[in-house]
Structure formats: structure tokens, C-alpha cells
Amino acid sequence: MIKFLDLKALNARYQDEFKSKFESFLNSGSYMLGAEVVGFEKEFSNYCGVKYGIGVSSGLDALQLIFEAYKTLRILQKGDEVIVPANTYIATVLAISNTGLTPVLVEPNSQTFNIDINAILKAITPRTKAILGVHLYGQLYDVDALEAISNEHNLILIEDAAQAHGAEHTDGRKAGNVSDVAAFSFYPTKNLGALGDAGAITTNNLELSQTIQKLRNYGRTSAYKNEFKGFNSRLDELQAAFLRIKLKDLDNENDKKREIAQFYLENITSNQIVLPVGHSKQHVFHQFVIRCEKRNELQEYLSKNGIETMIHYPLAIHKQKAYIELSSMSLPISERLSDTVLSLPINASIKETEMLKIVSVINQFK
Ligand SMILES: *Cc1c(COP(=O)(O)O)cnc(C)c1O
């Protein structure tokens, strides 16, 4: 069986470094917001090319803390509308509704899977205050267009960069540095994955970063002095230590994913399959997502032939029971994508023989 993702094999490559890190962590006696978190925040913000990085407990918390910080600074308030793509992981939209804001779902472009520019323009109302773009599957959204729209309409631009660590715009700026503020997840399956929950926020906005830094730690300014009603959303010290080890290898890992993607793009020739589009530097291939009219049959056929695949995502947000209040929306592009997309295995532990098998099995699909 070719697994979709073998996390054990991926992390085994770092086990010696992880183990010696754990020993020194244990012996340090400093287990909360210590040298590892501070070190990771510095290294990750440098990597992204921004001034400030704040480690937090997950990707969802990163997104929620961004909205909470804007509310604390009285830049956003309850009920403000936030434009967001309908074809994303549910956490993107939960962050908006969980913080009392109103998600306004819009369609993606069916070629890039990313938020559609005309759909944004149609969705803007006097109550629109922000756009939450997603670099879906690892490919940057249309950075120039989103920056232009948000400048023209005076909207906050936020990146959900949970799938795009290291993706690079044509002007050299990386994911995390192509908006006002960005949220990252280091969930174990992400391109940069911890061994548990972890996340981060990157920004060049000092006031925002200071507010988030306080909010993630009970709103405190110093021990037992609290300026805001905050949260416990700290990045775990041990996860930060692991992430520092893996960050050094991120560019390598992304390049390996790009190579596998290139192999699929060149060798999958079946006319039943629509291949993804994307410029190589702008895309870190968190997922390699093909489309097929007979998607369910294809998935079953691949499974019978020992190839595990996944569907990202089988339901658009307005079709989720959790968002029943949005169920009357009509978003045909998002709905069609959820019926036709299929993610192929793409990670550094796949062997060449497995890649060959995957393409030959797919090319024989009738
Ligand atoms: C993984 C992910 C999140 C949530 O991250 P967690 O760390 O699991 O909370 C948010 N948005 C997107 C697009 C994701 O892929």
C-alpha cells in the first residue's frame, strides 16, 4: 500500500536531533515561552522576511488571535464582514465566526483553486472590513490583485498561510509577508509540521504584534498584570524546539515536493484527469490536487490498486452542517470542486518506484 502520508517515516529522519533536543529541553527546567519559542519566533520571522513572529498554539488560534487583536485595537467590531473563499479547510471560516465577525463566502477560480478576484469585487459591501485569503494547497493566491483590492477599498488583508510555508511571490516576498498579517499552522501534516499542535502569526505591524503577544498569554503585560481579556494560546516550548530543527530543512522539503509535482505533471497523460496549474516558486505543493469527473470511481480504483488518496475537501463550507445558516447559498464552482478534486500522495518519503506506479495506474484508468 502506498500511503497518502507516512508521518512516522518523515519524522524518523530527524529523530537523533529530536532526541538530543528533548534531553536538553528536559534539563533546562524552562518549559513555557523559553529560549526555544523566542528562537523559533526569530528564525521563522526571518525566514518569512517579516519583522515580527509570534508563536501560538495552533493555526486556528493564530487566525482567531488576529481577529481578536483587531477587535482589541477597535479596528474591527462584532458583525463586520470578512470575505473568505468557500473552498477551504473549515478552520479558516471558524476563525471568523468564532470571533463574532461575519464570514462572506465567495467562489474560487476553478483552475488555481484560489479565491476569485471578480467574486471578491462583487461581495464587497459597506460592512466589508477584511479579506481572509487562503494559499490553498500551497499556492499563493493572486497577491498583486488582492493587495490592489484591499488598498483601493481600505480593507485589511489577512493570509491563511497554513498550507504555504515558503511559497514565494515573483517579487521575492514569501507567504507570511504578502498581507497585513498572516496565520500559519504547524499541524503535523503541514509542509512545516510539529509533533503536535502549533502555529504562528507573522506581520510587520508592531502594534498588532504586541497586542497578539499579550492576548496569547492571558492579555498580560507582566506577571499578574493584565491589560486585555486574553487567552491561553502559547506555542509549546518543545514543539518550538522541534520546529527549529525542521525549519532548516523546509526549503529542501519544498523542493522535493516540487520535483514530485513536476514528475506527475509530466507523466500523467490520461485525458480523464485535469492537472493543477502553478508557477513553481509560488507553489509549495502542500497537496497535489487533480480533478476528475469520475472522482469517486477513480479514488476507489486507486485504492484497489494499493494507492491511498484523499479529498480536500469533500464539502464546501456552506454545505457543512456546522454552517447550516449558509446552506441556501449557491456557490456552484466550490460545489463542483468538492465533487471532482482528488489529492495524490506527495511527500519526501515517496520512492521513485511508487511514483512510477502511481502515474501508470492513473494512466490506465478508464
Ligand atoms: C491546517 C489548517 C488550518 C488550521 O490549523 P490547525 O493548526 O489545525 O488549527 C487553518 N487553515 C488551513 C487552510 C489549514 O490547512
Short mmCIF file of C-alpha atoms and ligand atoms in Angstrom, two decimals:
data_model
loop_
_atom_site.label_atom_id
_atom_site.label_comp_id
_atom_site.label_asym_id
_atom_site.label_seq_id
_atom_site.Cartn_x
_atom_site.Cartn_y
_atom_site.Cartn_z
CA MET A 1 0.00 0.00 0.00
CA ILE A 2 1.33 3.43 -0.94
CA LYS A 3 0.30 5.56 2.00
CA PHE A 4 -1.05 9.05 1.41
CA LEU A 5 1.33 10.38 4.05
CA ASP A 6 3.73 8.50 6.30
CA LEU A 7 4.40 10.89 9.16
CA LYS A 8 6.49 8.37 11.06
CA ALA A 9 8.87 7.94 8.13
CA LEU A 10 9.09 11.68 7.57
CA ASN A 11 9.95 12.45 11.19
CA ALA A 12 12.27 9.46 11.61
CA ARG A 13 14.79 11.38 9.52
CA TYR A 14 15.18 13.89 12.36
CA GLN A 15 14.99 11.50 15.30
CA ASP A 16 18.56 11.90 16.56
CA GLU A 17 18.26 15.67 16.62
CA PHE A 18 14.79 15.48 18.22
CA LYS A 19 16.05 13.17 20.95
CA SER A 20 19.05 15.28 21.87
CA LYS A 21 16.84 18.39 21.80
CA PHE A 22 14.40 16.71 24.17
CA GLU A 23 17.22 15.90 26.61
CA SER A 24 18.42 19.47 26.75
CA PHE A 25 14.81 20.70 26.98
CA LEU A 26 14.18 18.38 29.94
CA ASN A 27 17.34 19.53 31.65
CA SER A 28 16.68 23.22 31.04
CA GLY A 29 13.80 23.28 33.55
CA SER A 30 12.27 26.08 31.48
CA TYR A 31 9.10 24.75 29.90
CA MET A 32 6.96 27.76 28.95
CA LEU A 33 7.78 30.59 26.50
CA GLY A 34 11.51 29.97 26.92
CA ALA A 35 14.53 30.16 24.65
CA GLU A 36 13.10 27.74 22.08
CA VAL A 37 9.93 29.76 21.46
CA VAL A 38 11.89 33.00 21.29
CA GLY A 39 14.46 31.39 18.99
CA PHE A 40 11.81 29.92 16.70
CA GLU A 41 9.89 33.20 16.51
CA LYS A 42 13.06 34.95 15.41
CA GLU A 43 14.09 32.30 12.90
CA PHE A 44 10.63 31.88 11.41
CA SER A 45 10.00 35.63 11.03
CA ASN A 46 13.44 35.97 9.38
CA TYR A 47 12.58 33.09 7.08
CA CYS A 48 9.32 34.77 6.05
CA GLY A 49 11.03 38.14 5.73
CA VAL A 50 8.85 39.96 8.29
CA LYS A 51 9.72 41.97 11.39
CA TYR A 52 7.59 40.10 13.91
CA GLY A 53 6.68 36.47 14.53
CA ILE A 54 4.51 35.25 17.41
CA GLY A 55 4.32 31.57 18.26
CA VAL A 56 0.86 30.31 19.21
CA SER A 57 -0.82 27.02 19.98
CA SER A 58 -2.41 26.20 16.58
CA GLY A 59 -3.35 27.54 13.19
CA LEU A 60 -6.93 28.16 14.27
CA ASP A 61 -5.72 30.12 17.31
CA ALA A 62 -3.36 32.11 15.06
CA LEU A 63 -6.31 33.18 12.89
CA GLN A 64 -8.56 33.87 15.88
CA LEU A 65 -5.91 35.92 17.68
CA ILE A 66 -5.51 38.09 14.58
CA PHE A 67 -9.23 38.92 14.64
CA GLU A 68 -9.26 39.31 18.44
CA ALA A 69 -6.32 41.72 18.20
CA TYR A 70 -8.05 43.86 15.60
CA LYS A 71 -11.13 43.93 17.85
CA THR A 72 -9.00 44.85 20.87
CA LEU A 73 -7.48 47.70 18.83
CA ARG A 74 -11.04 48.75 17.83
CA ILE A 75 -10.23 48.35 14.15
CA LEU A 76 -12.76 45.54 13.77
CA GLN A 77 -16.01 45.07 15.62
CA LYS A 78 -18.69 42.44 16.01
CA GLY A 79 -20.66 41.83 12.81
CA ASP A 80 -18.03 43.22 10.42
CA GLU A 81 -17.90 41.27 7.19
CA VAL A 82 -14.85 39.26 6.21
CA ILE A 83 -14.60 37.90 2.66
CA VAL A 84 -13.28 34.33 2.52
CA PRO A 85 -13.21 31.51 -0.06
CA ALA A 86 -15.88 28.81 0.27
CA ASN A 87 -13.46 26.00 -0.65
CA THR A 88 -11.13 25.94 2.32
CA TYR A 89 -10.48 23.98 5.47
CA ILE A 90 -13.21 24.78 7.98
CA ALA A 91 -10.75 26.40 10.43
CA THR A 92 -10.37 29.40 8.10
CA VAL A 93 -14.06 30.24 8.42
CA LEU A 94 -14.42 29.17 12.06
CA ALA A 95 -11.87 31.84 12.98
CA ILE A 96 -14.21 34.49 11.56
CA SER A 97 -17.45 33.26 13.11
CA ASN A 98 -15.87 32.26 16.45
CA THR A 99 -14.68 35.86 16.93
CA GLY A 100 -18.14 37.36 16.27
CA LEU A 101 -17.42 38.51 12.72
CA THR A 102 -19.45 37.59 9.65
CA PRO A 103 -17.94 35.31 7.02
CA VAL A 104 -18.92 36.19 3.45
CA LEU A 105 -18.20 33.13 1.31
CA VAL A 106 -17.03 33.65 -2.25
CA GLU A 107 -16.11 31.39 -5.14
CA PRO A 108 -12.60 30.30 -6.11
CA ASN A 109 -11.11 30.22 -9.59
CA SER A 110 -11.54 26.63 -10.73
CA GLN A 111 -8.07 26.50 -12.35
CA THR A 112 -5.98 27.79 -9.42
CA PHE A 113 -8.44 26.74 -6.66
CA ASN A 114 -7.72 30.14 -5.07
CA ILE A 115 -10.13 32.98 -4.29
CA ASP A 116 -11.58 34.59 -7.41
CA ILE A 117 -10.90 38.30 -7.87
CA ASN A 118 -14.22 39.18 -9.52
CA ALA A 119 -16.08 37.25 -6.86
CA ILE A 120 -14.40 39.42 -4.21
CA LEU A 121 -15.35 42.62 -6.01
CA LYS A 122 -19.00 41.50 -6.17
CA ALA A 123 -19.05 40.63 -2.48
CA ILE A 124 -17.77 43.95 -1.13
CA THR A 125 -20.39 45.93 0.83
CA PRO A 126 -20.09 48.97 3.13
CA ARG A 127 -19.73 46.49 6.02
CA THR A 128 -16.78 44.63 4.48
CA LYS A 129 -13.70 45.22 6.61
CA ALA A 130 -11.28 42.46 5.68
CA ILE A 131 -10.34 39.77 3.19
CA LEU A 132 -9.05 36.47 4.54
CA GLY A 133 -7.23 34.85 1.60
CA VAL A 134 -6.02 31.25 1.66
CA HIS A 135 -2.95 29.98 -0.19
CA LEU A 136 -4.80 26.78 -0.90
CA TYR A 137 -2.82 23.55 -1.39
CA GLY A 138 0.40 25.59 -1.08
CA GLN A 139 -0.08 28.00 -3.97
CA LEU A 140 -0.12 31.75 -3.30
CA TYR A 141 -3.40 33.47 -4.06
CA ASP A 142 -3.23 36.31 -6.62
CA VAL A 143 -1.09 38.54 -4.41
CA ASP A 144 -0.97 41.63 -6.64
CA ALA A 145 -4.73 41.63 -7.21
CA LEU A 146 -5.61 41.12 -3.53
CA GLU A 147 -3.22 43.87 -2.46
CA ALA A 148 -4.71 46.24 -5.05
CA ILE A 149 -8.30 45.48 -3.99
CA SER A 150 -7.60 45.80 -0.29
CA ASN A 151 -5.77 49.10 -0.80
CA GLU A 152 -8.48 50.52 -3.02
CA HIS A 153 -11.32 49.52 -0.70
CA ASN A 154 -9.42 50.14 2.52
CA LEU A 155 -9.74 46.53 3.68
CA ILE A 156 -7.46 44.58 5.99
CA LEU A 157 -5.76 41.77 4.07
CA ILE A 158 -5.07 38.61 6.05
CA GLU A 159 -3.33 35.45 4.79
CA ASP A 160 -4.22 31.96 5.87
CA ALA A 161 -0.75 30.58 5.13
CA ALA A 162 -1.31 27.25 6.90
CA GLN A 163 -0.54 25.33 3.70
CA ALA A 164 2.10 27.57 2.14
CA HIS A 165 5.24 27.83 4.29
CA GLY A 166 7.99 29.02 1.94
CA ALA A 167 5.87 29.78 -1.13
CA GLU A 168 7.42 32.77 -2.88
CA HIS A 169 5.87 35.58 -4.90
CA THR A 170 7.53 36.72 -8.15
CA ASP A 171 8.83 39.81 -6.31
CA GLY A 172 10.66 37.60 -3.79
CA ARG A 173 8.29 38.07 -0.84
CA LYS A 174 7.28 34.87 0.88
CA ALA A 175 3.97 33.59 2.28
CA GLY A 176 3.50 35.40 5.58
CA ASN A 177 4.72 38.66 4.06
CA VAL A 178 2.19 39.41 1.33
CA SER A 179 -0.59 40.89 3.51
CA ASP A 180 -1.10 42.89 6.69
CA VAL A 181 -0.82 39.80 8.86
CA ALA A 182 -0.60 36.05 8.32
CA ALA A 183 -1.52 32.90 10.20
CA PHE A 184 0.46 29.65 9.99
CA SER A 185 -0.30 26.17 11.27
CA PHE A 186 2.36 23.63 12.10
CA TYR A 187 -0.07 20.73 12.44
CA PRO A 188 1.98 17.56 11.83
CA THR A 189 0.83 17.10 8.21
CA LYS A 190 1.73 20.63 7.05
CA ASN A 191 4.83 21.39 4.96
CA LEU A 192 6.45 22.55 8.21
CA GLY A 193 4.91 20.23 10.80
CA ALA A 194 5.47 19.88 14.54
CA LEU A 195 4.89 16.72 16.59
CA GLY A 196 1.68 18.13 17.98
CA ASP A 197 -0.33 21.35 17.72
CA ALA A 198 1.49 24.59 16.95
CA GLY A 199 1.00 27.80 14.99
CA ALA A 200 2.39 31.28 14.37
CA ILE A 201 1.48 34.78 13.26
CA THR A 202 3.74 36.95 11.11
CA THR A 203 3.40 40.68 10.49
CA ASN A 204 5.32 43.93 10.03
CA ASN A 205 2.81 45.79 12.23
CA LEU A 206 4.38 46.47 15.64
CA GLU A 207 1.21 47.46 17.48
CA LEU A 208 -0.66 44.43 16.17
CA SER A 209 2.19 42.07 17.07
CA GLN A 210 2.42 43.45 20.60
CA THR A 211 -1.32 43.08 21.07
CA ILE A 212 -1.26 39.48 19.85
CA GLN A 213 1.74 38.71 22.05
CA LYS A 214 -0.25 39.80 25.08
CA LEU A 215 -3.52 38.18 24.01
CA ARG A 216 -1.94 34.73 23.55
CA ASN A 217 -0.78 34.84 27.18
CA TYR A 218 -3.93 35.89 29.13
CA GLY A 219 -3.62 39.50 27.93
CA ARG A 220 -0.78 40.03 30.35
CA THR A 221 1.89 42.72 30.19
CA SER A 222 3.90 41.21 33.06
CA ALA A 223 3.28 38.65 35.79
CA TYR A 224 -0.24 39.17 37.20
CA LYS A 225 -0.72 42.45 35.32
CA ASN A 226 -3.27 42.07 32.56
CA GLU A 227 -4.07 44.76 30.04
CA PHE A 228 -6.61 42.79 27.99
CA LYS A 229 -9.01 39.88 28.42
CA GLY A 230 -6.79 37.32 26.77
CA PHE A 231 -6.41 33.62 26.05
CA ASN A 232 -4.05 30.76 26.70
CA SER A 233 -2.72 30.21 23.18
CA ARG A 234 1.01 29.90 23.75
CA LEU A 235 3.32 27.97 21.47
CA ASP A 236 4.61 24.93 23.33
CA GLU A 237 8.33 25.13 24.10
CA LEU A 238 9.05 21.57 22.99
CA GLN A 239 7.18 21.98 19.70
CA ALA A 240 9.17 25.16 19.07
CA ALA A 241 12.37 23.18 19.63
CA PHE A 242 11.29 20.54 17.09
CA LEU A 243 10.19 23.21 14.62
CA ARG A 244 13.61 24.92 14.77
CA ILE A 245 15.18 21.65 13.64
CA LYS A 246 12.73 21.16 10.79
CA LEU A 247 12.74 24.79 9.63
CA LYS A 248 16.36 24.37 8.50
CA ASP A 249 15.17 21.67 6.11
CA LEU A 250 11.98 23.37 4.86
CA ASP A 251 13.35 24.66 1.54
CA ASN A 252 14.71 21.19 0.79
CA GLU A 253 11.41 19.58 1.63
CA ASN A 254 9.51 22.04 -0.55
CA ASP A 255 11.90 21.38 -3.43
CA LYS A 256 11.32 17.64 -3.11
CA LYS A 257 7.57 18.20 -3.26
CA ARG A 258 8.02 20.39 -6.34
CA GLU A 259 10.03 17.62 -8.00
CA ILE A 260 7.31 15.06 -7.35
CA ALA A 261 4.72 17.54 -8.66
CA GLN A 262 6.81 18.08 -11.79
CA PHE A 263 7.00 14.32 -12.28
CA TYR A 264 3.22 13.98 -12.02
CA LEU A 265 2.67 16.96 -14.33
CA GLU A 266 4.93 15.48 -17.00
CA ASN A 267 3.81 11.87 -16.74
CA ILE A 268 0.09 11.85 -16.01
CA THR A 269 -1.32 11.86 -19.52
CA SER A 270 -4.82 10.44 -19.06
CA ASN A 271 -7.46 12.63 -20.67
CA GLN A 272 -9.76 11.83 -17.73
CA ILE A 273 -7.58 13.93 -15.47
CA VAL A 274 -7.25 17.71 -15.16
CA LEU A 275 -3.85 18.57 -13.71
CA PRO A 276 -3.23 21.53 -11.37
CA VAL A 277 -1.65 24.76 -12.61
CA GLY A 278 1.00 26.81 -10.86
CA HIS A 279 4.34 28.53 -11.07
CA SER A 280 6.93 26.54 -9.23
CA LYS A 281 8.20 29.12 -6.75
CA GLN A 282 4.71 30.31 -5.87
CA HIS A 283 3.64 26.78 -5.15
CA VAL A 284 4.98 24.52 -2.39
CA PHE A 285 2.55 21.69 -3.21
CA HIS A 286 1.19 21.06 0.24
CA GLN A 287 -1.24 19.00 -1.82
CA PHE A 288 -1.15 17.84 -5.43
CA VAL A 289 -4.79 18.11 -6.44
CA ILE A 290 -6.14 16.69 -9.66
CA ARG A 291 -9.71 16.86 -10.93
CA CYS A 292 -11.72 14.05 -12.45
CA GLU A 293 -15.39 13.83 -13.46
CA LYS A 294 -15.49 10.26 -12.12
CA ARG A 295 -13.62 11.19 -8.95
CA ASN A 296 -15.20 8.63 -6.62
CA GLU A 297 -14.61 5.80 -9.09
CA LEU A 298 -11.02 6.94 -9.58
CA GLN A 299 -10.40 7.03 -5.84
CA GLU A 300 -11.80 3.54 -5.41
CA TYR A 301 -9.81 2.23 -8.40
CA LEU A 302 -6.58 3.70 -6.96
CA SER A 303 -7.36 2.23 -3.57
CA LYS A 304 -7.90 -1.23 -5.10
CA ASN A 305 -4.51 -0.82 -6.74
CA GLY A 306 -2.85 0.00 -3.42
CA ILE A 307 -2.70 3.77 -3.72
CA GLU A 308 -4.15 5.87 -0.92
CA THR A 309 -5.56 9.28 -1.82
CA MET A 310 -7.56 11.96 -0.02
CA ILE A 311 -10.19 14.58 -0.82
CA HIS A 312 -9.51 18.19 0.14
CA TYR A 313 -12.31 18.99 0.73
CA PRO A 314 -15.43 16.85 0.20
CA LEU A 315 -17.80 19.65 1.32
CA ALA A 316 -17.70 23.38 0.64
CA ILE A 317 -18.23 25.43 3.80
CA HIS A 318 -21.88 26.30 3.05
CA LYS A 319 -22.63 22.56 2.70
CA GLN A 320 -21.30 21.79 6.18
CA LYS A 321 -23.89 21.09 8.86
CA ALA A 322 -21.95 23.45 11.12
CA TYR A 323 -22.84 26.32 8.75
CA ILE A 324 -26.47 25.40 8.17
CA GLU A 325 -27.32 29.12 8.18
CA LEU A 326 -25.37 29.45 4.91
CA SER A 327 -26.93 26.39 3.27
CA SER A 328 -29.15 28.36 0.89
CA MET A 329 -26.11 29.96 -0.78
CA SER A 330 -25.38 28.92 -4.33
CA LEU A 331 -21.66 28.54 -5.00
CA PRO A 332 -21.55 26.19 -7.98
CA ILE A 333 -17.79 26.36 -8.59
CA SER A 334 -16.99 25.43 -4.98
CA GLU A 335 -19.59 22.67 -5.07
CA ARG A 336 -18.24 21.25 -8.30
CA LEU A 337 -14.70 21.29 -6.98
CA SER A 338 -15.71 19.39 -3.88
CA ASP A 339 -17.20 16.71 -6.16
CA THR A 340 -14.20 16.41 -8.51
CA VAL A 341 -10.96 17.06 -6.59
CA LEU A 342 -8.58 14.31 -5.52
CA SER A 343 -5.23 14.67 -3.72
CA LEU A 344 -2.39 12.34 -4.70
CA PRO A 345 0.41 11.32 -2.30
CA ILE A 346 3.13 13.99 -2.35
CA ASN A 347 5.86 13.90 0.28
CA ALA A 348 9.56 13.34 0.67
CA SER A 349 9.27 9.70 1.74
CA ILE A 350 7.71 8.52 -1.54
CA LYS A 351 10.07 6.35 -3.56
CA GLU A 352 10.63 6.64 -7.28
CA THR A 353 9.14 3.19 -7.90
CA GLU A 354 5.99 4.35 -6.10
CA MET A 355 5.77 7.50 -8.21
CA LEU A 356 6.09 5.39 -11.36
CA LYS A 357 3.36 3.08 -10.15
CA ILE A 358 1.03 5.97 -9.33
CA VAL A 359 1.28 7.50 -12.79
CA SER A 360 0.99 4.21 -14.64
CA VAL A 361 -2.08 3.15 -12.64
CA ILE A 362 -3.72 6.56 -13.18
CA ASN A 363 -2.97 6.50 -16.91
CA GLN A 364 -4.76 3.15 -17.21
CA PHE A 365 -7.95 4.47 -15.57
CA LYS A 366 -10.90 4.05 -17.91
C1 LIG B 1 -4.48 23.25 8.92
C2 LIG B 1 -5.21 24.48 8.53
C3 LIG B 1 -5.73 25.37 9.48
C4 LIG B 1 -5.81 25.06 10.95
O1 LIG B 1 -4.61 24.78 11.57
P1 LIG B 1 -4.62 23.97 12.97
O2 LIG B 1 -3.21 24.10 13.39
O3 LIG B 1 -5.05 22.58 12.68
O4 LIG B 1 -5.56 24.69 13.88
C5 LIG B 1 -6.29 26.54 9.03
N1 LIG B 1 -6.38 26.83 7.72
C6 LIG B 1 -5.92 25.99 6.77
C7 LIG B 1 -6.03 26.38 5.33
C8 LIG B 1 -5.34 24.77 7.14
O5 LIG B 1 -4.90 23.94 6.19
#
